[in-house]
Coordinates of C-alpha atoms in Angstrom, one line a residue:
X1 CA -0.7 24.9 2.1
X2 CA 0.8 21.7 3.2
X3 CA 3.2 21.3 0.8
X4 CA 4.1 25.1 0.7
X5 CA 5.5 24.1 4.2
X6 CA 7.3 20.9 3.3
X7 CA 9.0 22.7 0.3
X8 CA 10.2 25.5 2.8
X9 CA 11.8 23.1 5.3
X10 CA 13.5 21.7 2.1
X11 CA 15.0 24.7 1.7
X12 CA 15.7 25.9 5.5
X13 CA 18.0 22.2 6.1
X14 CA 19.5 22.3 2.7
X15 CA 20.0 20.7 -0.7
X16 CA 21.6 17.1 0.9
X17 CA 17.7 16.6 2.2
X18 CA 15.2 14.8 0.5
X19 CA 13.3 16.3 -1.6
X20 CA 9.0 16.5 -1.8
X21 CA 6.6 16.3 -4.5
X22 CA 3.8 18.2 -5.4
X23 CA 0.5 16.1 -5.6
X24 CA -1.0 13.8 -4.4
X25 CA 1.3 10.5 -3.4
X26 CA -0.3 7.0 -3.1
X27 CA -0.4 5.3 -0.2
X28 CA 0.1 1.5 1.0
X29 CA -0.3 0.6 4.5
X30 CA 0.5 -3.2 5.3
X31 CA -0.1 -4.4 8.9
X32 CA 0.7 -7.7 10.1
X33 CA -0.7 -9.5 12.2
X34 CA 0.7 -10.8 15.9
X35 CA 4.2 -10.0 14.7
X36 CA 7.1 -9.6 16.8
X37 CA 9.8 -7.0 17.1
X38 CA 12.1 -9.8 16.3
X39 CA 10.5 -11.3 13.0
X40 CA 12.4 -8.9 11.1
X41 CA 16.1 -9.7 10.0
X42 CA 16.9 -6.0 9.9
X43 CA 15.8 -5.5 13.9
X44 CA 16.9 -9.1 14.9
X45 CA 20.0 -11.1 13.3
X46 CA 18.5 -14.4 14.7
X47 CA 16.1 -13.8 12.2
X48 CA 16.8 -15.3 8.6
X49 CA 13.7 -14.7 7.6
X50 CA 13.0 -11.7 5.8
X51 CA 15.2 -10.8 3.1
X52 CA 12.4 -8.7 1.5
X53 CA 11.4 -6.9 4.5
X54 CA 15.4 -6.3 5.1
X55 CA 15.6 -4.8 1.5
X56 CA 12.6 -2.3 2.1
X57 CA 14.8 -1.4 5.7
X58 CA 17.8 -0.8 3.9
X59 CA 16.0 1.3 0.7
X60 CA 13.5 3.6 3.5
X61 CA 13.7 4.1 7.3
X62 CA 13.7 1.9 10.0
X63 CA 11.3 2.7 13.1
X64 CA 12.5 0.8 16.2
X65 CA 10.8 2.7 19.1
X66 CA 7.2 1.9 16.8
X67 CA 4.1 1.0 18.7
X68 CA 1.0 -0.2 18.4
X69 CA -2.3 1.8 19.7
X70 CA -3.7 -1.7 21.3
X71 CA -2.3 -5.3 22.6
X72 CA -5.2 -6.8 20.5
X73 CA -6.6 -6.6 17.1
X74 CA -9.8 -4.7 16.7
X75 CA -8.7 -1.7 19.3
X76 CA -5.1 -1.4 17.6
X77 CA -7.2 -1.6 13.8
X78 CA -9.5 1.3 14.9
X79 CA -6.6 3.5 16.1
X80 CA -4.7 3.1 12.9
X81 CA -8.0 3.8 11.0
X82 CA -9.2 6.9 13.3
X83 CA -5.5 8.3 14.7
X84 CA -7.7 7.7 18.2
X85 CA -7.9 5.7 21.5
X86 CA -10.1 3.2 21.8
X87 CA -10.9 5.4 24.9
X88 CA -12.5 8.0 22.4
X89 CA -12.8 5.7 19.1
X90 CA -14.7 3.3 21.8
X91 CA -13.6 0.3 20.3
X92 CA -11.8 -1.5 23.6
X93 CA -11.7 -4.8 22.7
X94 CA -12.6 -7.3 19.5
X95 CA -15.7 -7.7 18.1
X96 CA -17.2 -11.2 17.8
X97 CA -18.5 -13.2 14.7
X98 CA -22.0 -12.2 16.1
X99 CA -21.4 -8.4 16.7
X100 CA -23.9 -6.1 15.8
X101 CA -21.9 -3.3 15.8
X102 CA -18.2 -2.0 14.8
X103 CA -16.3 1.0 14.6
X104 CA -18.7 3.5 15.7
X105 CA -20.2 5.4 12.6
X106 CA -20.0 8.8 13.8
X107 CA -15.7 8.0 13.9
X108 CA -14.3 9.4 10.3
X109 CA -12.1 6.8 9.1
X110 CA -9.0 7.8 7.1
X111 CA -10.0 5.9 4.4
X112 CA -13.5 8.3 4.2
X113 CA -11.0 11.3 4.3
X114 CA -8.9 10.0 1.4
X115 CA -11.6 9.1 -0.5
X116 CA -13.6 12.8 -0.3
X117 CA -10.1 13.6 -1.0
X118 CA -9.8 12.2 -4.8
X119 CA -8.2 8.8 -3.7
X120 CA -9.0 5.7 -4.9
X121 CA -9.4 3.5 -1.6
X122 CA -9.1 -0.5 -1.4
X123 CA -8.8 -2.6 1.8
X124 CA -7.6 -6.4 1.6
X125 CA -7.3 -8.9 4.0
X126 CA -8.6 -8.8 7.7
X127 CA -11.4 -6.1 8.8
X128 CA -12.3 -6.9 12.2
X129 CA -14.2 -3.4 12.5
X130 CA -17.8 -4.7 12.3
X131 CA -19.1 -6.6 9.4
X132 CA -23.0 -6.0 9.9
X133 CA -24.9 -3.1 8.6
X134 CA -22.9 -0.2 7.5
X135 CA -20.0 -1.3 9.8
X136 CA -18.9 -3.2 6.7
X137 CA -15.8 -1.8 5.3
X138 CA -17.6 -0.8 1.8
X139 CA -19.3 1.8 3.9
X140 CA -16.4 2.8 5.7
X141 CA -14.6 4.6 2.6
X142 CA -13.1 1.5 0.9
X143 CA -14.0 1.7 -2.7
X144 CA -13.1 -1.9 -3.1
X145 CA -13.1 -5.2 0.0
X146 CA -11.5 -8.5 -0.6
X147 CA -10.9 -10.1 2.5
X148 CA -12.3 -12.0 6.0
X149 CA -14.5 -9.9 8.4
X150 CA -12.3 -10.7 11.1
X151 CA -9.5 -13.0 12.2
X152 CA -8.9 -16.4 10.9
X153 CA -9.3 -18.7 13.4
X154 CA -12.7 -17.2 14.3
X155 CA -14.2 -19.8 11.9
X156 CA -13.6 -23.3 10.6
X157 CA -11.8 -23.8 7.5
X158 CA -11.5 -27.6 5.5
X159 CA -7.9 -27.5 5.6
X160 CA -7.2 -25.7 9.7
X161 CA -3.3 -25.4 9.3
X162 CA -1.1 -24.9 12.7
X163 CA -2.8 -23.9 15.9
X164 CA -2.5 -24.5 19.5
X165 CA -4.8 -26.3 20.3
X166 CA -5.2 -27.5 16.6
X167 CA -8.5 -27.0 15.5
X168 CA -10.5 -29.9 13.5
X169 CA -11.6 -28.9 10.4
X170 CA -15.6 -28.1 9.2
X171 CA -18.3 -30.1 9.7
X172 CA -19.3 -31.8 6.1
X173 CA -22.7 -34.4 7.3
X174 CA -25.0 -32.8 10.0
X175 CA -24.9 -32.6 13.9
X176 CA -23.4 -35.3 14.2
X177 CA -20.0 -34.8 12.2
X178 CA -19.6 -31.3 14.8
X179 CA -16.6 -31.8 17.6
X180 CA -16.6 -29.1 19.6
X181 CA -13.4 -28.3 21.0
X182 CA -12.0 -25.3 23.7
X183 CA -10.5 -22.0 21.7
X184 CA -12.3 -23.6 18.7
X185 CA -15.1 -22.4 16.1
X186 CA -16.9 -25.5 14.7
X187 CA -20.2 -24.1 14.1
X188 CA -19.6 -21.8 11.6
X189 CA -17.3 -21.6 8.0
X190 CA -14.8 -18.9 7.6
X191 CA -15.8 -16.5 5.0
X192 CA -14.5 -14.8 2.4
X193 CA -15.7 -11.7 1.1
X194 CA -15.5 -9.2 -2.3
X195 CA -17.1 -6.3 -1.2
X196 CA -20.1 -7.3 0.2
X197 CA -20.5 -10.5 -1.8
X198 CA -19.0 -13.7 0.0
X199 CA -17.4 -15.6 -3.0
X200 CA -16.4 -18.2 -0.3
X201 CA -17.0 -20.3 2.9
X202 CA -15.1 -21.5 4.3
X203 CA -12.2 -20.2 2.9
X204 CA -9.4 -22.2 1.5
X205 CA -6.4 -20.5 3.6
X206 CA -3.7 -22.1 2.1
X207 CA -4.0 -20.2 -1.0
X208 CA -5.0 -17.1 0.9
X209 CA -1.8 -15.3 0.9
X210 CA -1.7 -15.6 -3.0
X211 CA -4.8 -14.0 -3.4
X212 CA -4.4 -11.2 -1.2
X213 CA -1.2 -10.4 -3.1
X214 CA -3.3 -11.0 -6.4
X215 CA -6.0 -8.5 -5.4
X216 CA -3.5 -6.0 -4.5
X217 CA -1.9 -5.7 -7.6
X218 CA -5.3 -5.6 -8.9
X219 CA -5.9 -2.9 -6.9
X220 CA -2.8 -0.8 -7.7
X221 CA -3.1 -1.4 -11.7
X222 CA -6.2 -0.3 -11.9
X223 CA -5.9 2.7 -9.5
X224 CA -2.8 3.7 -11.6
X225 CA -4.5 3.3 -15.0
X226 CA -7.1 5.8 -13.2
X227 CA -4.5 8.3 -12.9
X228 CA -6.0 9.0 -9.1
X229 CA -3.9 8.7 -6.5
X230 CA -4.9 5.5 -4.2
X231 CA -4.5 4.0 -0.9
X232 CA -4.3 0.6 -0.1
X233 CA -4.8 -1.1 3.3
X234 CA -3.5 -4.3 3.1
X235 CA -4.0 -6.1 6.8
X236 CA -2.7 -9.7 6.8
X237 CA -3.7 -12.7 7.6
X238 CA 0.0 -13.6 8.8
X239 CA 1.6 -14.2 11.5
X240 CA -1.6 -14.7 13.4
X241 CA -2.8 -18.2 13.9
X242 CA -3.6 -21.0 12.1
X243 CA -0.3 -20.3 10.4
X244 CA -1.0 -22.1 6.8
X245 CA 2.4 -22.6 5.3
X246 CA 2.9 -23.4 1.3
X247 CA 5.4 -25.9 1.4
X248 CA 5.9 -28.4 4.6
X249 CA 8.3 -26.9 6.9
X250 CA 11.9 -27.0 6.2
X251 CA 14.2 -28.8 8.8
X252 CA 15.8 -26.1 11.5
X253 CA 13.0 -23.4 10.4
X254 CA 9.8 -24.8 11.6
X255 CA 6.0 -24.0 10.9
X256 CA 6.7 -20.5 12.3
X257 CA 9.8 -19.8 9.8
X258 CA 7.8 -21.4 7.1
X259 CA 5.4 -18.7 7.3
X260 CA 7.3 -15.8 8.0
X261 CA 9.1 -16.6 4.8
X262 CA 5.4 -16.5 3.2
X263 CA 4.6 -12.9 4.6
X264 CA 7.9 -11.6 3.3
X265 CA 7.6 -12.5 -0.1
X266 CA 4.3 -10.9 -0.3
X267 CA 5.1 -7.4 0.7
X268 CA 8.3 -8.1 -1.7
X269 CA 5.8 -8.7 -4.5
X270 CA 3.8 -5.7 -3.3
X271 CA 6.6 -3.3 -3.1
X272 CA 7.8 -4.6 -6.5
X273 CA 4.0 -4.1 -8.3
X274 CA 4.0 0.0 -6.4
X275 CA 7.5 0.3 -8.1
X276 CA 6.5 -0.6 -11.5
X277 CA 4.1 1.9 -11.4
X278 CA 6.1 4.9 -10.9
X279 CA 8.7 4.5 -8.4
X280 CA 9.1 7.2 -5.8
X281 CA 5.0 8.2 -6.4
X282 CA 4.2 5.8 -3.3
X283 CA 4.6 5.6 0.2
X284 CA 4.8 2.3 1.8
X285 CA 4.2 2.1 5.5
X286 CA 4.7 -1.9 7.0
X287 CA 3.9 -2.0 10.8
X288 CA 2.2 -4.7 13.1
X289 CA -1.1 -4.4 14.7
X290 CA 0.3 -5.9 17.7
X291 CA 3.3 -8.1 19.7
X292 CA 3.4 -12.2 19.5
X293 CA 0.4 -14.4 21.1
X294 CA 3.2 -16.1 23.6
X295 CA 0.0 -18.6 24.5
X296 CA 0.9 -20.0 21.2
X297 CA 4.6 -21.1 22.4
X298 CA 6.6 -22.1 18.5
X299 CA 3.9 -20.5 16.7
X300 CA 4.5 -17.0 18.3
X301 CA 7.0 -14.4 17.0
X302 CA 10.2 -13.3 18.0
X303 CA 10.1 -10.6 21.1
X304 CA 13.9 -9.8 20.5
X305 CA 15.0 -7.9 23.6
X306 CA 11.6 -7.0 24.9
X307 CA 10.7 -10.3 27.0
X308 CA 9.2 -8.4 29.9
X309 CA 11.7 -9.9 32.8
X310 CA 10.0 -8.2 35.7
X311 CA 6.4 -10.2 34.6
X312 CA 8.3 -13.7 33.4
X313 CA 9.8 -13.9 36.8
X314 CA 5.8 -14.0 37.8
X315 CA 4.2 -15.8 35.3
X316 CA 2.3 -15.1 32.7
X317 CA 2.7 -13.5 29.0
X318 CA 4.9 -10.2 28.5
X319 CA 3.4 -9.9 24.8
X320 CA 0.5 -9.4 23.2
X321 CA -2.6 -8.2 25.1
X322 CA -0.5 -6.9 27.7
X323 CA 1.3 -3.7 28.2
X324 CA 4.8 -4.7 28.3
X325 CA 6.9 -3.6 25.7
X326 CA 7.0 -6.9 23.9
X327 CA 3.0 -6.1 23.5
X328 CA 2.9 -3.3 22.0
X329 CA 6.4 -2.5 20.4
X330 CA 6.3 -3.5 16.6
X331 CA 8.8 -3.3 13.9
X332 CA 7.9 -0.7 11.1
X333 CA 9.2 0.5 7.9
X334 CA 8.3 3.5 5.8
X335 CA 9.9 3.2 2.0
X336 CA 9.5 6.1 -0.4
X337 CA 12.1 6.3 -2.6
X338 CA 13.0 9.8 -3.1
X339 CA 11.9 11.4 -0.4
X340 CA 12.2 9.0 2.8
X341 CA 16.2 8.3 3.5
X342 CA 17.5 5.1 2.6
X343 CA 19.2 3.2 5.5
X344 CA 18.3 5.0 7.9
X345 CA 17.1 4.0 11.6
X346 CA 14.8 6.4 14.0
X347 CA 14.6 6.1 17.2
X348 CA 11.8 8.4 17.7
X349 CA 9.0 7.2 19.8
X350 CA 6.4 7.0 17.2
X351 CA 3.1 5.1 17.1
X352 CA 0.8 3.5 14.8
X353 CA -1.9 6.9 15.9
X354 CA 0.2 8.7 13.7
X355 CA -0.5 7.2 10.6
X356 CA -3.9 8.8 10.0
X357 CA -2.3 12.4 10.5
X358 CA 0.8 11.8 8.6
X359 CA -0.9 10.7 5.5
X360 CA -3.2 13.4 5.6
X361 CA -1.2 15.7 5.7
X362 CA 0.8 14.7 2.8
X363 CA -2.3 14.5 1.3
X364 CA -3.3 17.8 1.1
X365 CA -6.2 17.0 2.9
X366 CA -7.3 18.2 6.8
X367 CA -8.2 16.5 9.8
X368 CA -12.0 15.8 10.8
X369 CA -13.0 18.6 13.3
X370 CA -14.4 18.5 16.2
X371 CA -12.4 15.7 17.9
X372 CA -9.3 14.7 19.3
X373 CA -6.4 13.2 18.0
X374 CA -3.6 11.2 20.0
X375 CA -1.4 10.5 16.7
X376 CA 1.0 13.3 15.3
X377 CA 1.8 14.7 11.9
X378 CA 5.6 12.6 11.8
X379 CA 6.7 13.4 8.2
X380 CA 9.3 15.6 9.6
X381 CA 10.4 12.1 11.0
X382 CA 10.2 10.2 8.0
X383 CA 11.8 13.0 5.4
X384 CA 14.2 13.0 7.9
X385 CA 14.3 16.4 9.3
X386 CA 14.0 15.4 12.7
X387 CA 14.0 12.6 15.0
X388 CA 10.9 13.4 17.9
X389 CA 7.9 12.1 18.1
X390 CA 5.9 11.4 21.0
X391 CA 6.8 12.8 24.1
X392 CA 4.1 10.7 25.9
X393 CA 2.5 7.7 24.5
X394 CA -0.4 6.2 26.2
X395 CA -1.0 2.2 26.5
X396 CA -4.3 1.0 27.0
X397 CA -5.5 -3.0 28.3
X398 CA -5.7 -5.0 25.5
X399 CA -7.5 -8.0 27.2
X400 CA -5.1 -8.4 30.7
X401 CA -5.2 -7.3 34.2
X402 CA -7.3 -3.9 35.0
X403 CA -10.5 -2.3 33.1
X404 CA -10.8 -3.3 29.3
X405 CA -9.3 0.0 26.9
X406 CA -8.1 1.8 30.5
X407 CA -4.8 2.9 30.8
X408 CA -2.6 0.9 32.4
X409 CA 0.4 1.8 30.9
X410 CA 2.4 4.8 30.0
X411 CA 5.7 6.2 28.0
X412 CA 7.5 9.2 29.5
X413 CA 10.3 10.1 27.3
X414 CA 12.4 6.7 28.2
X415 CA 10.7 6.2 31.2
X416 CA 8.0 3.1 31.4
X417 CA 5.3 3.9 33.9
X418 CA 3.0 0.7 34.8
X419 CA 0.0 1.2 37.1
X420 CA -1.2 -2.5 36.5
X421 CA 0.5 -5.3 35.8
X422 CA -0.6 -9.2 34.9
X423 CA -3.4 -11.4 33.8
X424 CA -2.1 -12.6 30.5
X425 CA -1.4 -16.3 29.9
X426 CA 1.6 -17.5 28.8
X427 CA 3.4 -20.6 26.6
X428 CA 3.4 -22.6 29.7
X429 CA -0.4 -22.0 31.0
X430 CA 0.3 -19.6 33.9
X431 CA -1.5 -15.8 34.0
X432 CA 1.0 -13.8 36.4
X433 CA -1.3 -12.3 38.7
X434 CA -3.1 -9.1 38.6
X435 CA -1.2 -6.5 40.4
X436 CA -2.0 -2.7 41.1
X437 CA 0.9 -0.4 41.3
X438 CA 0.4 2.6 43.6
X439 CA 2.8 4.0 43.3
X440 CA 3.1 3.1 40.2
X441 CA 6.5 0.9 38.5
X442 CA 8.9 2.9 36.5
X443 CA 11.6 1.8 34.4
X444 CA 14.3 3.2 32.3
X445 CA 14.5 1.5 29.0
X446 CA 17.6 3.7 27.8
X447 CA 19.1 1.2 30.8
X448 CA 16.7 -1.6 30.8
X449 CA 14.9 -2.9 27.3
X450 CA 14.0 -6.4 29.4
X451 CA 12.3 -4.5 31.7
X452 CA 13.1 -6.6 34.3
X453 CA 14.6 -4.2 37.3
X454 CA 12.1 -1.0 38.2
X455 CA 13.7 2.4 40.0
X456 CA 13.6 2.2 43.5
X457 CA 10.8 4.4 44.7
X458 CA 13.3 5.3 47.0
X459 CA 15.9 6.6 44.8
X460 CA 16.4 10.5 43.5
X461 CA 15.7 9.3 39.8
X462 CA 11.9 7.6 41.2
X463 CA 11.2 11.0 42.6
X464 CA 12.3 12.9 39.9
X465 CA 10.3 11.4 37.1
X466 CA 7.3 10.6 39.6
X467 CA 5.7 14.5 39.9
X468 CA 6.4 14.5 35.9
X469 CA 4.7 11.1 35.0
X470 CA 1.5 11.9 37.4
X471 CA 1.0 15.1 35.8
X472 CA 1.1 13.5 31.8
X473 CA -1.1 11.4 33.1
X474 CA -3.8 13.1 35.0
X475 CA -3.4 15.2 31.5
X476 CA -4.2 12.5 29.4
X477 CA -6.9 11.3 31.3
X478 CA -8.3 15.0 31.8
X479 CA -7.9 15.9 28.0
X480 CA -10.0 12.3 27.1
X481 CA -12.6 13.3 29.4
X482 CA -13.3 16.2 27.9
X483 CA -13.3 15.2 24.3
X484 CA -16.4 14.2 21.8
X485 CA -15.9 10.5 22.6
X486 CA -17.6 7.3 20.9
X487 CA -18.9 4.4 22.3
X488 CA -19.4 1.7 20.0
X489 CA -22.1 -1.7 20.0
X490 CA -20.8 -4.7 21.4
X491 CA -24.4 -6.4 21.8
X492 CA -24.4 -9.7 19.4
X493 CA -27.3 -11.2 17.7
X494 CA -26.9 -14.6 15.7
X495 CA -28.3 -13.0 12.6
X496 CA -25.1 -10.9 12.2
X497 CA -22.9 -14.3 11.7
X498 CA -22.3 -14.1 8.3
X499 CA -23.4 -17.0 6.6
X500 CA -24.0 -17.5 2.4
X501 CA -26.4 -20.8 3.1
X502 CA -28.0 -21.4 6.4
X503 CA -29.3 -24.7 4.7
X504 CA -25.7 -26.1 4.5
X505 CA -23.9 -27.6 7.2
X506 CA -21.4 -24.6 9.1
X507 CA -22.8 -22.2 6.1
X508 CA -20.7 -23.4 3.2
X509 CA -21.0 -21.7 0.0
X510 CA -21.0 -23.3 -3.6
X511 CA -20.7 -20.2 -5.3
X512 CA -20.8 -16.4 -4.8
X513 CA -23.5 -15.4 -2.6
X514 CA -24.5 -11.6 -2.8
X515 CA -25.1 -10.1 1.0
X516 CA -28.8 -8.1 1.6
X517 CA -28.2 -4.2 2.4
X518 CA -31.4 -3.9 4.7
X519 CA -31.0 -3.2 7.9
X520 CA -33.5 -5.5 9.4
X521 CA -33.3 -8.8 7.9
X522 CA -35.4 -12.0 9.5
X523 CA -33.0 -14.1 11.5
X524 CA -33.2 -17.1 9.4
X525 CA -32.3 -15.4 6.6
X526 CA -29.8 -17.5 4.5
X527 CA -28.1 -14.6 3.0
X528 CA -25.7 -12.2 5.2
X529 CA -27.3 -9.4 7.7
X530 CA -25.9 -5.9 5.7

């Protein structure tokens, strides 16, 4: 078995190693939202932020080589989720407030793998996988839904919060109250779902933060007076915008601060609730879905060193939605008291892919057959018995230059291969222009983190690494061709916008409205398309 293993390779590196349990652990995986490599005091010391999030650093392991599956939400969600590509997942890009489909349903979520496995499952917080039909996370292996279908500012709220351009709040009186605005939903209410019951639209935001953290420790009382194991998927509505701050802005710290501040005390209540129910029986995982929106100029995230020189100098963003470093390079922590080593950083090149087979595994419980994975089985990394992980990590578009979910980009040990470059907009409204690279750029980020010189393709390193980098990736490409891939529903109907009253100006709710399960639902329904 698993843990037959694990116990072994306790014994073979000695008695100073951490040591494994039998059983099942619980799991809690919280991802946040447009983060930056920097927002965390323990990666960046600019960053005064985060004295939780520096507390679970220095009690677990610190990942800095970390990365996301996707530049964007829904792709880099469905990776986590699946331990797939959006290339075989096929979720490429988001899904609108209108989307029919979701995560394809023939993809196993890890969730529906826990749950077959004894765990008691709960997602909170953002979805963005499909809320129509049986894309709804209730039918995806969560037990238990409290949160928004996708992201926040894909709806209007009463109270809008910071955003660039700021958004005006919901219509209250009729056609005529409705300002329509670039970048802006005015149409519609943001809403808020338990389960499949939206308890409210649009959703106050301000006081969203509190009741994600209230749900969760819901959650993990009531798994834990179960006595089943549970997992917990906790995606947040921070540091994506509007950014919705409790208290006005302190001089010197800004809206951004403000809310960074926000998202670390709720992972430190988090961490504290898992703790006082048995500490060392869970495993917390914190990681980003993605880099900082740089569109968003003092309401984006902290890069730290990964700014992407070699695109800056051309224009246009070097963070999310692109394939630069500063895109897709998140910070992540794993705390497990016990059995993950305190203090510690890794530098192995891991990925947010390998989440679905790490857990797993420690679960006891096997991979779905028949398919493909790109993410590894790291809990050698994380018990610390070794420090490799990926020897070759792929990086799809995300929404810039090139095809939608292609690759673009690649890792080669420390070598960063680009074969397109561009077509992301920056702070200051330019989109460096779309470039193809044959052959392609290369550089060395044991020498270069900025990314801002590439080899010369003239020089006996170039042609070195060149024969080895076109072979991973004709591999790649080769070994995705030939897998059972998914292709998932981006076709949009306005019936699928979910909506608790139809009769009320941009769908507003005055109490809990329960959402139909039929499939096929007349469009002017007022109750939600399920």
């Amino acid at each position: 078995s698993p843990w037959a293993v694990l116990a072994l390779a306790v014994v073979l590196v000695g008695l100073g190693a951490p040591c494994v349990v039998s059983g099942q652990p619980n799991f809690i995986i919280i991802l946040a939202d447009d983060v930056g490599w920097g927002d965390l005091g323990a990666n960046w010391a600019e960053t005064k932020e985060t004295p939780h999030l520096d507390q679970l650093a220095a009690e677990g392991t610190r990942f800095v080589d970390f990365h996301s599956a996707a530049s964007t939400c829904s792709p880099s969600r469905a990776s986590l989720l699946t331990g797939r590509l959006g290339l075989r997942n096929g979720v490429t890009h988001n899904f609108a407030i209108a989307s029919l489909g979701g995560l394809p349903l023939n993809e196993t979520t890890l969730a529906e793998v826990l749950q077959e496995a004894g765990y008691s499952t709960g997602a909170i917080g953002k979805w963005h996988l499909g809320h129509h039909g049986r894309h709804h996370p209730n039918f995806r292996g969560f037990d238990y839904y409290f949160g928004i279908p996708y992201s926040h500012d894909m709806g209007c709220t009463d109270t809008p919060g910071y955003n660039l351009p700021p958004c005006p709040p919901c219509p209250r009186h009729g056609t005529a109250a409705r300002e329509a605005r670039k970048d802006c939903y005015t149409e519609v209410a943001l809403p808020l779902f338990e389960n499949i019951t939206i308890v409210q639209q649009p959703v106050e935001l301000g006081s969203l933060a509190a009741r994600y953290a209230e749900a969760a420790v819901r959650f993990i009382q009531r798994a834990s007076d179960s006595r089943r194991p549970y997992f917990l998927y906790l995606a947040l509505a921070h540091m994506h915008v509007p950014l919705t701050p409790p208290l006005p802005p302190a001089p010197g710290r800004g809206v951004y601060g403000a809310s960074l501040s926000e998202m670390d005390a709720l992972v430190g209540r988090i961490k504290e609730a898992a703790d006082s129910h048995g500490k060392g029986n869970t495993l917390l995982w914190f990681a980003g879905d993605n880099g900082p929106w740089a569109q968003k100029c003092e309401l984006a995230g902290r890069l730290g060193p990964f700014v992407g020189a070699w695109q800056r100098q051309r224009g246009g963003s070097s963070a999310k939605q692109t394939t630069w470093e500063g895109g897709h390079r998140v910070p992540a922590l794993v705390y497990w008291p016990g059995h993950v080593p305190a203090g510690r950083t890794s530098h192995a090149l891991l990925s947010i892919l390998d989440i679905f087979p790490t857990l797993l595994a420690l679960a006891g419980a096997a991979l779905p057959p028949n398919r493909h994975f790109d993410g590894l089985d790291v809990s050698p990394v994380l018990f610390g018995w070794s420090d490799v992980g990926h020897k070759v990590l792929l990086h799809p578009n995300s929404g810039a230059a090139g095809k939608v979910g292609e690759i673009e980009a690649l890792r080669l040990a420390q070598y960063k291969v680009f074969y397109t470059t561009g077509g992301a907009v920056a702070c200051d409204g330019s989109t460096g222009p779309a470039e193809r690279h044959q052959p392609p750029l290369i550089f060395n980020l044991d020498r270069d983190l900025q990314e801002q010189e590439p080899l010369d393709v003239a020089s006996g390193e170039y042609r070195a690494v060149l024969p080895a980098v076109s072979r991973a990736y004709t591999q790649a490409l080769q070994d995705i061709a030939a897998d059972n891939v998914s292709v998932a529903d981006y076709s949009q109907d306005p019936a699928a916008i979910p909506c608790c009253n139809v009769q009320h100006v941009g769908c507003r709710c005055r109490g809990a409205h329960r959402a139909t399960l039929g499939p096929h639902v007349e469009k002017r329904t007022p109750r939600l398309c399920l």
